[in-house]
Coordinates of C-alpha atoms in Angstrom, one line a residue:
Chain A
X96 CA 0.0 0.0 0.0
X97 CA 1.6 3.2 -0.7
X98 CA 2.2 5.6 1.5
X99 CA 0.3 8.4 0.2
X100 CA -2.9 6.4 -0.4
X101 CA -2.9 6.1 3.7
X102 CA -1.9 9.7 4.6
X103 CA -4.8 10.6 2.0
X104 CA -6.9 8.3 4.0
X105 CA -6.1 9.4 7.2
X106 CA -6.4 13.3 6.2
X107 CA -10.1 12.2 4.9
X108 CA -10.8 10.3 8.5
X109 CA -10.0 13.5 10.3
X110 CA -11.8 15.7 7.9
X111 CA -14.9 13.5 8.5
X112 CA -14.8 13.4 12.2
X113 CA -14.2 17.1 12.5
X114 CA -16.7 18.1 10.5
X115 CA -19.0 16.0 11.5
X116 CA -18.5 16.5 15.2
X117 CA -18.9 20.3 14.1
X118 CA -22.1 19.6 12.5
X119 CA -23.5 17.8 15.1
X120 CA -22.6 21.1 17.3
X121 CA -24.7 23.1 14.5
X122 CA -27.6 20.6 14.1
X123 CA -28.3 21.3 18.1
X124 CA -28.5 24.5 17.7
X125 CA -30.2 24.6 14.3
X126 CA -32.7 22.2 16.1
X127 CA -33.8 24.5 18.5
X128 CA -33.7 27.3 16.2
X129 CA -36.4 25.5 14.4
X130 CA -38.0 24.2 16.9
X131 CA -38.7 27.7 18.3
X132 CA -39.7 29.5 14.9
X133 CA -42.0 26.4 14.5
X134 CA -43.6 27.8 18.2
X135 CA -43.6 31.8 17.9
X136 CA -40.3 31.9 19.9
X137 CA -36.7 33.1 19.2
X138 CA -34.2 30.0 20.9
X139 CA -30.3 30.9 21.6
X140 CA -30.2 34.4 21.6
X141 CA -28.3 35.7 24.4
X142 CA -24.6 33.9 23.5
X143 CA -23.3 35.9 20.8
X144 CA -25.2 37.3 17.6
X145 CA -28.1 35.2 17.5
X146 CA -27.0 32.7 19.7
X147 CA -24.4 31.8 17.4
X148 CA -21.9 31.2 20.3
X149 CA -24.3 28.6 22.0
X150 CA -22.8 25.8 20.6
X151 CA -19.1 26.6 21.8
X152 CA -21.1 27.2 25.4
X153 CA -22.5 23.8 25.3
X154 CA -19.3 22.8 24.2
X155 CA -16.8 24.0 26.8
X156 CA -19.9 22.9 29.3
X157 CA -20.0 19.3 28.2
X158 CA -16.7 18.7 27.8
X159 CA -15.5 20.4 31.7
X160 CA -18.9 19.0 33.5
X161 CA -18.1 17.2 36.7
X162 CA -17.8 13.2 35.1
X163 CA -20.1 11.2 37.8
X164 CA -20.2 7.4 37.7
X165 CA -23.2 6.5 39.9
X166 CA -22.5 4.0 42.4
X167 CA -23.7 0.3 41.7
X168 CA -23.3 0.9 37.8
X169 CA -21.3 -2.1 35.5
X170 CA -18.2 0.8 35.3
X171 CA -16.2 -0.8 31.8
X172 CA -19.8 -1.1 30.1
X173 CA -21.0 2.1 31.7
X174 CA -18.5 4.2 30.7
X175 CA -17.8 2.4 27.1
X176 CA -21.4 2.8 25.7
X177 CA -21.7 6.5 24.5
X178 CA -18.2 5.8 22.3
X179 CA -20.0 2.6 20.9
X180 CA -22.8 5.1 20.2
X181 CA -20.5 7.8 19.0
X182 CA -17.9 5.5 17.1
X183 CA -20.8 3.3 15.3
X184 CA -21.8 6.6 13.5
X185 CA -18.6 7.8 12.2
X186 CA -17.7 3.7 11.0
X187 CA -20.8 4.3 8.9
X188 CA -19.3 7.4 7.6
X189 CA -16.8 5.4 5.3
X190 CA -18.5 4.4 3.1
X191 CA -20.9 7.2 2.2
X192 CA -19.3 9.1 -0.8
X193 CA -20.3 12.8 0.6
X194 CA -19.2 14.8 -2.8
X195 CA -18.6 13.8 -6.3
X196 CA -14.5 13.8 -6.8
X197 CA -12.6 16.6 -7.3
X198 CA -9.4 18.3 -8.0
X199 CA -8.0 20.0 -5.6
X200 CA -4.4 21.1 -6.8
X201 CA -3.6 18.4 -9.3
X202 CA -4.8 16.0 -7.0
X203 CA -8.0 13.8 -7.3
X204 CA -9.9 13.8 -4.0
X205 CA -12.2 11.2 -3.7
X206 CA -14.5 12.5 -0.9
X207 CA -14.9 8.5 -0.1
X208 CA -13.3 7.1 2.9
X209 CA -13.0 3.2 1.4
X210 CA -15.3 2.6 -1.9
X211 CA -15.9 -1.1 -0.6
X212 CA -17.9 -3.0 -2.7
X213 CA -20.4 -4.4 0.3
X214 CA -20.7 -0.1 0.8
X215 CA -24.7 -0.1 1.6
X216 CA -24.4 -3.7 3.8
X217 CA -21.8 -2.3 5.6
X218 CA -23.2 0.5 6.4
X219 CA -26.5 -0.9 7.5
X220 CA -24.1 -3.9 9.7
X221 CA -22.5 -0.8 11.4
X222 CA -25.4 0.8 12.3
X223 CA -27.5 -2.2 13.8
X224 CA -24.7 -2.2 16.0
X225 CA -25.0 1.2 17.3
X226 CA -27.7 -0.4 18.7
X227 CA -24.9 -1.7 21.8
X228 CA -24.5 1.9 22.7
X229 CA -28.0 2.6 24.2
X230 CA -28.7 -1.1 25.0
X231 CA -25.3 -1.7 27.2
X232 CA -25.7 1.9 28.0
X233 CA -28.8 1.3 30.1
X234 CA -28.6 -2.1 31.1
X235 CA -25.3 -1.0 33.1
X236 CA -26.8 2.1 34.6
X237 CA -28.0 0.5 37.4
X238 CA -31.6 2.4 36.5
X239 CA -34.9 0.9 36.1
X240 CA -36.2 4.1 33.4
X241 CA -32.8 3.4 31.9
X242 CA -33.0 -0.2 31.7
X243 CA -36.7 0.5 30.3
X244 CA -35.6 2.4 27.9
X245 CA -32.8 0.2 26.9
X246 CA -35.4 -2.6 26.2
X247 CA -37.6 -0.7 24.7
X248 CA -35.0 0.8 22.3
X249 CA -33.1 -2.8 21.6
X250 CA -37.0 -3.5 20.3
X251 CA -37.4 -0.5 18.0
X252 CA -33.6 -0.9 16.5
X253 CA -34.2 -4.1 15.9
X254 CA -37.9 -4.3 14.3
X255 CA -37.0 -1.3 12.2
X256 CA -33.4 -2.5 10.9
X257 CA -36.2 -5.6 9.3
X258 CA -38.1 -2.8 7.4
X259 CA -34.5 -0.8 6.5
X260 CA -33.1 -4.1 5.5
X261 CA -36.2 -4.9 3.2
X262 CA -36.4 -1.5 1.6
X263 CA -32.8 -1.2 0.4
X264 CA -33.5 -5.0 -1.2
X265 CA -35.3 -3.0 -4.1
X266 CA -32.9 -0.3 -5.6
X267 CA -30.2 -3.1 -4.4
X268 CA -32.2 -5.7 -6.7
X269 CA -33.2 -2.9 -9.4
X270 CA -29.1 -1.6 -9.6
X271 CA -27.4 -4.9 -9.2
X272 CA -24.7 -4.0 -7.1
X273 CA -23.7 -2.6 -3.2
X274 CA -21.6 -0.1 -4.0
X275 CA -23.3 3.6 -3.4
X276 CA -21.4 4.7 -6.2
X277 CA -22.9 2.6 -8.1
X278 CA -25.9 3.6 -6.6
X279 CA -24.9 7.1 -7.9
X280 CA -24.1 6.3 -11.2
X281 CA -27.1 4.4 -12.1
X282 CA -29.0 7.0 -10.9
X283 CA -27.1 9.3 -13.3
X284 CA -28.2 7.4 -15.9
X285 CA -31.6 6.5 -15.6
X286 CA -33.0 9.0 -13.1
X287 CA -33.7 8.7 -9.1
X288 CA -34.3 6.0 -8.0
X289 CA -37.2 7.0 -5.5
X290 CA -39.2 9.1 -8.9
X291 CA -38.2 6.3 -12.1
X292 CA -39.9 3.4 -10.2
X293 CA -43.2 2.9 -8.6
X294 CA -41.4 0.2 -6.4
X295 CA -38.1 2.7 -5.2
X296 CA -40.6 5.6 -4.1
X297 CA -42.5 3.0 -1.9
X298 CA -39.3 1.6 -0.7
X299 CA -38.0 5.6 -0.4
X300 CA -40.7 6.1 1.8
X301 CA -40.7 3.2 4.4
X302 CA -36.8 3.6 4.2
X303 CA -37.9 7.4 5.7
X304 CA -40.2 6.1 7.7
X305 CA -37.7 3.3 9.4
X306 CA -34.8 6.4 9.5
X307 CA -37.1 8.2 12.2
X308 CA -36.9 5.2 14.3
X309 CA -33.2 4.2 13.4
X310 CA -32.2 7.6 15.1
X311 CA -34.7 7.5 17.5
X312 CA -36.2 11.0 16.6
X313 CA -39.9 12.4 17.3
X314 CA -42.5 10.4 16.2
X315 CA -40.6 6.8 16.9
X316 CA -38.5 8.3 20.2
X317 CA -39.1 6.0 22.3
X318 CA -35.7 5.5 23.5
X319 CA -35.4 8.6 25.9
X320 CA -39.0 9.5 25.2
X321 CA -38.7 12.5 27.5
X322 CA -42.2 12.2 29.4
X323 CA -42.3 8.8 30.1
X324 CA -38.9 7.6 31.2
X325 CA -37.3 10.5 32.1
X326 CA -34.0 10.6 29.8
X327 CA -34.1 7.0 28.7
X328 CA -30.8 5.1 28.3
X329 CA -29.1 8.8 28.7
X330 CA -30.4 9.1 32.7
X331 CA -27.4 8.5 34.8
X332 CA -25.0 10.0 31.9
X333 CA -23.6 13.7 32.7
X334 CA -21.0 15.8 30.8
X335 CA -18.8 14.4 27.6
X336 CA -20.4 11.1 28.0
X337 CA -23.6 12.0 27.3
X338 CA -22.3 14.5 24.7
X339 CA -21.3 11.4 22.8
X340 CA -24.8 9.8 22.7
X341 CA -25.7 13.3 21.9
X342 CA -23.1 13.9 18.7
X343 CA -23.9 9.9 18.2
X344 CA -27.1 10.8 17.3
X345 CA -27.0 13.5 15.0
X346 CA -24.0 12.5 13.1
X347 CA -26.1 9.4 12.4
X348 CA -29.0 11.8 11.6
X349 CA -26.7 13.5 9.3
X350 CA -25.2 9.6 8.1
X351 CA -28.8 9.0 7.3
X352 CA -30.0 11.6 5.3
X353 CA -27.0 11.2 3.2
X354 CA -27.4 7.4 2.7
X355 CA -31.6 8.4 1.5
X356 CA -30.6 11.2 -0.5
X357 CA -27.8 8.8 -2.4
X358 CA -29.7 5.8 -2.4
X359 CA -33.4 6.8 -3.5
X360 CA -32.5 10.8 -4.6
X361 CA -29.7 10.3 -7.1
X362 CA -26.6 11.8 -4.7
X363 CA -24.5 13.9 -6.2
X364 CA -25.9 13.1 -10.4
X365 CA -23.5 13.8 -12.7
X366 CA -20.7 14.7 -10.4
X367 CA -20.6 18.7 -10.7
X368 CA -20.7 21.3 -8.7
X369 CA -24.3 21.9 -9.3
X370 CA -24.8 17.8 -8.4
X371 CA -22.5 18.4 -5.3
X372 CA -24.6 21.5 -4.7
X373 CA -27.4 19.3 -4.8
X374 CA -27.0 16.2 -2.8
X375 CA -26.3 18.8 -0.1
X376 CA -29.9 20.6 -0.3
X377 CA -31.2 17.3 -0.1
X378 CA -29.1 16.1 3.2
X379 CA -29.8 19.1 4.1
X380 CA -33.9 18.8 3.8
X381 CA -33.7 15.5 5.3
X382 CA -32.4 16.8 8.3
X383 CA -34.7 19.9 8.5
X384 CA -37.4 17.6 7.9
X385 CA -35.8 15.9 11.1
X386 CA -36.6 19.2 12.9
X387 CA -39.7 19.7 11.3
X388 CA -41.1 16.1 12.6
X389 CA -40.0 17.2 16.2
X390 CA -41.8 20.5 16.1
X391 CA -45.5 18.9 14.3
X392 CA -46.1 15.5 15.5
X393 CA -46.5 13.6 18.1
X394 CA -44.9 10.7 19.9
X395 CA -46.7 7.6 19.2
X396 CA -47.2 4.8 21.9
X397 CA -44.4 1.8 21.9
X398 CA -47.7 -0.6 21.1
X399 CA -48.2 1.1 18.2
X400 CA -44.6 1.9 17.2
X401 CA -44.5 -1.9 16.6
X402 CA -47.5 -2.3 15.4
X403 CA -46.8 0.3 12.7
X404 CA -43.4 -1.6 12.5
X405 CA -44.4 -5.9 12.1
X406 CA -48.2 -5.4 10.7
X407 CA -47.7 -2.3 8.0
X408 CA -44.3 -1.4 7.4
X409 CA -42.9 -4.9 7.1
X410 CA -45.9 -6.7 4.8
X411 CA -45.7 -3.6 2.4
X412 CA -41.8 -4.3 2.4
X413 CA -42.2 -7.6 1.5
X414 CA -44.9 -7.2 -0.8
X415 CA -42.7 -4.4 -2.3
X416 CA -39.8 -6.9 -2.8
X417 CA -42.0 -9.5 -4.1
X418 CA -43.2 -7.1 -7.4
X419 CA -39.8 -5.9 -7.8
X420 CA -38.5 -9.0 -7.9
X421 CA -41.7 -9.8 -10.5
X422 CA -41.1 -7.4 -12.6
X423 CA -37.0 -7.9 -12.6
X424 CA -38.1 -11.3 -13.9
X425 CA -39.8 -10.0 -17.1
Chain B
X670 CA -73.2 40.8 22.6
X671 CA -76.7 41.1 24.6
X672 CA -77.7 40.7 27.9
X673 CA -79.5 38.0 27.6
X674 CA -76.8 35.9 26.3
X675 CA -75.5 36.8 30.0
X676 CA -78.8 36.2 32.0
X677 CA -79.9 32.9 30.3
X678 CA -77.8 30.4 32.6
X679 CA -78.6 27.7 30.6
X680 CA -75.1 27.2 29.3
X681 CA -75.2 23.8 27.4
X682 CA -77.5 26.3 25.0
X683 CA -74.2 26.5 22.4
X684 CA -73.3 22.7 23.1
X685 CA -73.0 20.2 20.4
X686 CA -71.8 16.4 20.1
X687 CA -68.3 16.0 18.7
X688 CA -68.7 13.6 15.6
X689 CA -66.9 10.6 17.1
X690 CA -66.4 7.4 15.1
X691 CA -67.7 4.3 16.7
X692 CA -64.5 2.3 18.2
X693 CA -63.0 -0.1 16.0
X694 CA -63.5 -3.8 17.4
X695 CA -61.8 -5.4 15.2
X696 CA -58.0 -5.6 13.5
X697 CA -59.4 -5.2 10.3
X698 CA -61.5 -2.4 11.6
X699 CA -58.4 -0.9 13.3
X700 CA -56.0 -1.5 9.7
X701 CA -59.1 0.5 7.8
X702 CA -58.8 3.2 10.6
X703 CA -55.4 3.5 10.2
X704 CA -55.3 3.2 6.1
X705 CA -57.9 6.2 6.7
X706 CA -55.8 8.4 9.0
X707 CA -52.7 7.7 6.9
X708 CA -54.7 8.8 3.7
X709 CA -56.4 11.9 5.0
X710 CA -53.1 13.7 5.5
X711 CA -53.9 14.5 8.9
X712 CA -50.0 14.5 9.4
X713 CA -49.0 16.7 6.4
X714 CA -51.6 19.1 7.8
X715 CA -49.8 19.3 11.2
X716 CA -46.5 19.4 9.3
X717 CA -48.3 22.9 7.1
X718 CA -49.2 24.4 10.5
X719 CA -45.8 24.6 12.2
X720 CA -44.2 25.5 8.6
X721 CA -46.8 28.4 8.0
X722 CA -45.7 29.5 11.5
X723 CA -42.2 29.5 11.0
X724 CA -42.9 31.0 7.7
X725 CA -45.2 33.9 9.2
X726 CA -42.5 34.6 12.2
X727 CA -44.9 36.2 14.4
X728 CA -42.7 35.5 17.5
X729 CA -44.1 36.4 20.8
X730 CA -40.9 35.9 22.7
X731 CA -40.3 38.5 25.5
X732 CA -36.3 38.6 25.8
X733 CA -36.9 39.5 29.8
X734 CA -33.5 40.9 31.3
X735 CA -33.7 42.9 28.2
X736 CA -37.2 44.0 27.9
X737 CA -40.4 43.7 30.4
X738 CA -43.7 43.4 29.8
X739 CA -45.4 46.7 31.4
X740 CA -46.9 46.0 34.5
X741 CA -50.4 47.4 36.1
X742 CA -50.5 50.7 37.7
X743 CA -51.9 49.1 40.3
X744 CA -49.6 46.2 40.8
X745 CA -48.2 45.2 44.7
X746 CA -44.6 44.6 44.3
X747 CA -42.0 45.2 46.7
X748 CA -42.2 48.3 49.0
X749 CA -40.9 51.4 48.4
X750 CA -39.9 53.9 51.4
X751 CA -41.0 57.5 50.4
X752 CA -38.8 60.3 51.3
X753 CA -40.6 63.6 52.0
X754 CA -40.9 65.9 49.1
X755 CA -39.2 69.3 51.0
X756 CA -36.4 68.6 53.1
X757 CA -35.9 65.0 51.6
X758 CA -36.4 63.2 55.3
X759 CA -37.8 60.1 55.5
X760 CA -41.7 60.3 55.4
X761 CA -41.9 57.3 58.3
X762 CA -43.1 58.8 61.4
X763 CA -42.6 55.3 63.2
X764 CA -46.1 55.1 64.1
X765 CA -45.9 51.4 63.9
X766 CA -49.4 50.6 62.2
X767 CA -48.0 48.8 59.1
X768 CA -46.0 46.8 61.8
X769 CA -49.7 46.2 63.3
X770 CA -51.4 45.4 60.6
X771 CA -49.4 42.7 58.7
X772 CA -50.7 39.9 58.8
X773 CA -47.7 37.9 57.9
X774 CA -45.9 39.5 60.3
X775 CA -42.9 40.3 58.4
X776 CA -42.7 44.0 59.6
X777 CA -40.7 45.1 62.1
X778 CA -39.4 48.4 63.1
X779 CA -37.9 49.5 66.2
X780 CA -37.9 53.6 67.1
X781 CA -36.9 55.4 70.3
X782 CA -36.9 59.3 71.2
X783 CA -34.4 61.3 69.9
X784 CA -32.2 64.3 71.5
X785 CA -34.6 66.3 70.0
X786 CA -37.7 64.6 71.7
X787 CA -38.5 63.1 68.1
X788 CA -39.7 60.1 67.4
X789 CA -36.9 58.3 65.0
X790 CA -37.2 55.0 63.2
X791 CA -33.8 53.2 64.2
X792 CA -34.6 50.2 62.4
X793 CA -37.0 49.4 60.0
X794 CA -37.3 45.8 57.7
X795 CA -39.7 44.0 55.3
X796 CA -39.2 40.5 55.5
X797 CA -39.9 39.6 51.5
X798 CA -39.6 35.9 51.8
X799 CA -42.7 36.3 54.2
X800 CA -44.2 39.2 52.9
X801 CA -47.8 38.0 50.7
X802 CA -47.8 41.2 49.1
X803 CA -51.4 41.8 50.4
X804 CA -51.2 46.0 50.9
X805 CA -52.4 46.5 54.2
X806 CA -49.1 48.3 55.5
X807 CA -49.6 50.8 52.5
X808 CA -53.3 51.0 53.1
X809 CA -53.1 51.9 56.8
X810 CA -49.5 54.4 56.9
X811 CA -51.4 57.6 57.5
X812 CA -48.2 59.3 55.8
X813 CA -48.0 57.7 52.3
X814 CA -44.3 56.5 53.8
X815 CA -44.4 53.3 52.5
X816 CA -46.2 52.0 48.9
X817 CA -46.0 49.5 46.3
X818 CA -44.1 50.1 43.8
X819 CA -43.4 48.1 40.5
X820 CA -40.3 46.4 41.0
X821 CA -41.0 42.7 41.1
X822 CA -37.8 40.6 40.7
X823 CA -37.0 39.3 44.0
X824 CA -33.8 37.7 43.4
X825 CA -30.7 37.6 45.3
X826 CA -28.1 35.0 47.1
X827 CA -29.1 35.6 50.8
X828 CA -32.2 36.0 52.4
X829 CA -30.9 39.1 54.3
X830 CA -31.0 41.2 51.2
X831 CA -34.8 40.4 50.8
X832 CA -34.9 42.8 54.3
X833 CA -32.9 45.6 53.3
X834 CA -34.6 48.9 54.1
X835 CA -31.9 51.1 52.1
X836 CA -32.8 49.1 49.0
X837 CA -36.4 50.3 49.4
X838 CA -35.8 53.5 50.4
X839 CA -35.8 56.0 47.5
X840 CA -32.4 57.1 47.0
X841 CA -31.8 60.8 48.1
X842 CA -30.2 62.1 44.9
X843 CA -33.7 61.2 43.0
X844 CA -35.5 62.6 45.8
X845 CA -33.7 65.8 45.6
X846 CA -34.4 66.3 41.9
X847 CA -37.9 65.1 42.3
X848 CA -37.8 62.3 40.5
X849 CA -39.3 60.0 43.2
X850 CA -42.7 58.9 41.8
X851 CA -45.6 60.1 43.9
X852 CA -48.9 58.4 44.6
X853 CA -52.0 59.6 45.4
X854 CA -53.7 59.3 48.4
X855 CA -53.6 61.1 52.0
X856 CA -50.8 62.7 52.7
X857 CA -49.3 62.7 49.2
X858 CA -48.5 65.8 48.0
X859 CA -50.4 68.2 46.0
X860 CA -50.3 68.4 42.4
X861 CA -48.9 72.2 42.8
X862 CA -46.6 71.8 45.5
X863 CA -43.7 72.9 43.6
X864 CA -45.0 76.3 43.3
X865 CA -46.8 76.7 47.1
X866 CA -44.1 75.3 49.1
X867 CA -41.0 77.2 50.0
X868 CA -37.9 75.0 50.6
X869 CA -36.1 75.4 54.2
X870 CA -33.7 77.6 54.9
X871 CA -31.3 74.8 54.7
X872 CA -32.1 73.4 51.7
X873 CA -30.4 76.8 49.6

C-alpha cells in the first residue's frame, strides 16, 4: 500500500470526524432554532449574535462538566457505551461518498473514505450495531427508566433495521450491485431511484419512515422519550459522556439523510458542482425535515410503534420486494 | 353581545356532540382506521401548520433581562420607602401601624426618642420571603411612607437582602431632583406643590 494512499486516508478520516462533530454542534442549535420559529419563539439568543456562540457554550460545558459514575453501575460497560454510540456513527461514515470527486491542486480527492464493494451492507451492519450503545448503555446504569428504555430501544432498532433491510432490497435488486457509487451512477443514468420506479418511491418512503426510528427521533423516540422515562438510556450519563450519545445521534442523523438522499435521490448526479450543490440541499432537507417532525407531531405509543413496525411497514416491504423482484423477472 | 346571552344560565344552549367514530372492534377495523388516518393527510396538515408558522415569524418571545412586559399601575410589588418631598427626610413617622397590621408578620421596626424629643425609626425591615404582598401596610400608613411600587424581581443570594430597608428607600439624589414617583392618596402631596411650598432655609 503506498504511503500516500494512507496519509490521504487518514487526512479524509480526520476531515470526516471534524466536521461532522462540528455539525453535530450546529444541528443542536439549528434544532432549537427550528424548533422555536415552529412555536412563535426566538431559541439561543443571548450567546453571541443570535446565539451563534451557543454551541461553543455547550461545548466548553459538556466537555469540563463534573464526570459522575453512579455507584452500583457495570463501570467498563458504563463508561464504554456512549463511544460505541458515538464511534458506530462515524464507521458508517466510510463508506458514504459525501461529494462527487474533485481536483484539488492536481490531486484527485475522492470524498470516499474506502469505496468497498459491500458499501450499503456495511453501512446498515455498522449501524445495527450502534444499537450496543443505548442497550449496554442502560442495562449498566444501574436504573430501572434506563434499563426500560434500553429494552424498549433494543425492540425498536431491531424491528426497524427488518423494514430498512427490506427497503434497500429494491434499488439493491433494481441496480445490481452494493456499491453507493454505483448507486450514484445508475441513478445518473436512468434518473432517481425513488421518482423512475413505482417500487423505489414505496421503498423511499418506508426507508424514511424506518430512519425516524433508526435515530430514535420524534415520532418513533421511544428510547429517551422524554415524558415517560425521564432521559431514557441517557439518565445516569452527565458531561462528555452524554455528549457522545448526543453527537452519536446527530451525526447518524446526518449519516442517514446522506445514505436516502444517495440511495433513492440520485446523490451527487452527474458529479458537478451543481450535483454536489445538490446532494447537499437534499441532506440538508432530510435533516430539517428531522426538525420539522419534532416541532409537528407527536410521539406515538411503543404498542403502536410496533404495530406500525411488524403489521404495515414490514408486509408492504415484502410485498414491495416480491413485485420488484416480478417485474426484474420480465 | 346582549344581555340575555349573560342572564340565560342555561349554558349547554351553544353545546354540540363532537362527531366521534364508533371504536374499531376489530383488527381489520383498526388497519381501515389507520389506512384512513394515513390517507387523510392529517400529518401533512400538522407538518403545514408549524411550517406556516415559521414562515409567518410572528414570535411572541419576550427577551426578559432585556425588555419587560409593562406592569399594572396598580400592581403590589416590593415596598418602596417614600422620602418627604421638602427637606428630603424620611416620610416614616414610626407610628408602627404597618407593623400592626401585617398579617404575615414580616414587619418590624424599632424607634426610640431622639435628643430632639422626636420620634426616629432606628430600624425598620420588610421580610420579602414572608411578605404576601397583600397592601395593608400601604393602606393603613397615615403618611403615604411606604407604597408599592413596581419592582417585582425578588432575586438575590441571601435572604438578608430580601430585608434591606436602604434598598427600598428611595435614593436621596432622586429625591432631591424630584424624581421619586408620587402616589395619590392622604398625605401625598399636591399636584402644585412645587410652586406653594418654599424650601427650608437649609435646603439653599
Amino acid at each position: 500500500m503506498d504511503t500516500a494512499f494512507i496519509i490521504e486516508t487518514l487526512v479524509k478520516i480526520v476531515v470526516v470526524l471534524l466536521v461532522f462533530s462540528a455539525l453535530a454542534g450546529f444541528g443542536t442549535y439549528f434544532e432549537r432554532k427550528v424548533l422555536a420559529f415552529m412555536q412563535r419563539r426566538l431559541g439561543p439568543m443571548h450567546v453571541g449574535p443570535y446565539g451563534l456562540l451557543q454551541i461553543a457554550a455547550d461545548g466548553i460545558k459538556l466537555f469540563t462538566k463534573e464526570d459522575i459514575v453512579p455507584s452500583g453501575v457495570v463501570g467498563p460497560i458504563f463508561k464504554i457505551a456512549p463511544v460505541i454510540t458515538a464511534a458506530t456513527a462515524f464507521m458508517a461514515a466510510a463508506a458514504i461518498p459525501f461529494l462527487p470527486e474533485f481536483t484539488l491542486f492536481g490531486y484527485t480527492v475522492h470524498p470516499i473514505i474506502a469505496d468497498v464493494n459491500i458499501g450499503i451492507l456495511y453501512i446498515l451492519g455498522v449501524m445495527a450495531i450502534g444499537l450496543y450503545g443505548p442497550l449496554l448503555g442502560g442495562m449498566a446504569s444501574n436504573n430501572k427508566w434506563s434499563l426500560i428504555s434500553a429494552a424498549r430501544g433494543a425492540a425498536i432498532f431491531i424491528s426497524y433495521e427488518v423494514v430498512t433491510g427490506l427497503a434497500l432490497l429494491v434499488p439493491l435488486m433494481i441496480i445490481g450491485s452494493l456499491s453507493l457509487l454505483d448507486f450514484n451512477e445508475y441513478q445518473a443514468a436512468n434518473g432517481w431511484m425513488a421518482f423512475a420506479h413505482p417500487m423505489g418511491f414505496i421503498s423511499f418512503i418506508l426507508f424514511w419512515i424506518a430512519a425516524f426510528a433508526e435515530t430514535g427521533r420524534t415520532p418513533f423516540h421511544l428510547v429517551a422519550n422524554d415524558h415517560e422515562i425521564i432521559d431514557g438510556f441517557g439518565t445516569e450519563y452527565s458531561g462528555m459522556r452524554w455528549g457522545l450519545f448526543f453527537i452519536g445521534e446527530y451525526a447518524n442523523m446526518f449519516f442517514i439523510s446522506f445514505v436516502m438522499a444517495i440511495v433513492f435521490l440520485g446523490g451527487y448526479g452527474d458529479g458537478t458542482v451543481m450535483g454536489a450543490l445538490g446532494l447537499l440541499l437534499k441532506v440538508s432537507f432530510f435533516f430539517f425535515f428531522f426538525l420539522w417532525t419534532r416541532a409537528a407531531w407527536p410521539d406515538v405509543r411503543p404498542d403502536q410503534l410496533m404495530w406500525l413496525c411488524w403489521k404495515v411497514l414490514m408486509p408492504l416491504a415484502v410485498i414491495n420486494v416480491v413485485i420488484t423482484g416480478i417485474v426484474m423477472m420480465f | 353581545m346582549s344581555l340575555e346571552q349573560f342572564t340565560d344560565r342555561n349554558v349547554q344552549q351553544h353545546y354540540f356532540k363532537v362527531d366521534i367514530e364508533d371504536y374499531p372492534e376489530t383488527g381489520w377495523d383498526r388497519f381501515k382506521q389507520v389506512v384512513k388516518r394515513a390517507a387523510s393527510g392529517e400529518l401533512f396538515v400538522g407538518l403545514w401548520v408549524v411550517m406556516r408558522e415559521m414562515i409567518k415569524f410572528d414570535i411572541h418571545t419576550v427577551q426578559y433581562p432585556k425588555e419587560k412586559l409593562p406592569i399594572g399601575p396598580r400592581y403590589r410589588a416590593v415596598h418602596e420607602m417614600q422620602r418627604l418631598f421638602e427637606s428630603g427626610t424620611e416620610r416614616c413617622i414610626g407610628c408602627g401601624l404597618c407593623e400592626k397590621i401585617c398579617i404575615s408578620d414580616c414587619i418590624r421596626m424599632d424607634t426610640r426618642i431622639d435628643e430632639n424629643s422626636r420620634k426616629e425609626v432606628t430600624e425598620y425591615t420588610i421580610n420579602l420571603g414572608r411578605c404576601i404582598f397583600c397592601g395593608y401596610c400601604a393602606e393603613v400608613c397615615p403618611e403615604l411612607a411606604i407604597v408599592h411600587g413596581p419592582r417585582y424581581e425578588n432575586t438575590s443570594e441571601q435572604r438578608e437582602h430580601f430585608i434591606l430597608f436602604e434598598d427600598m428607600l428611595t435614593p436621596i439624589d432622586m429625591a432631591i431632583k424630584g424624581e421619586q414617583k408620587e402616589y395619590p392618596g392622604f398625605g401625598a402631596v399636591t399636584p402644585n406643590e412645587d410652586a406653594r411650598v418654599k424650601k427650608t432655609p437649609l435646603a439653599y
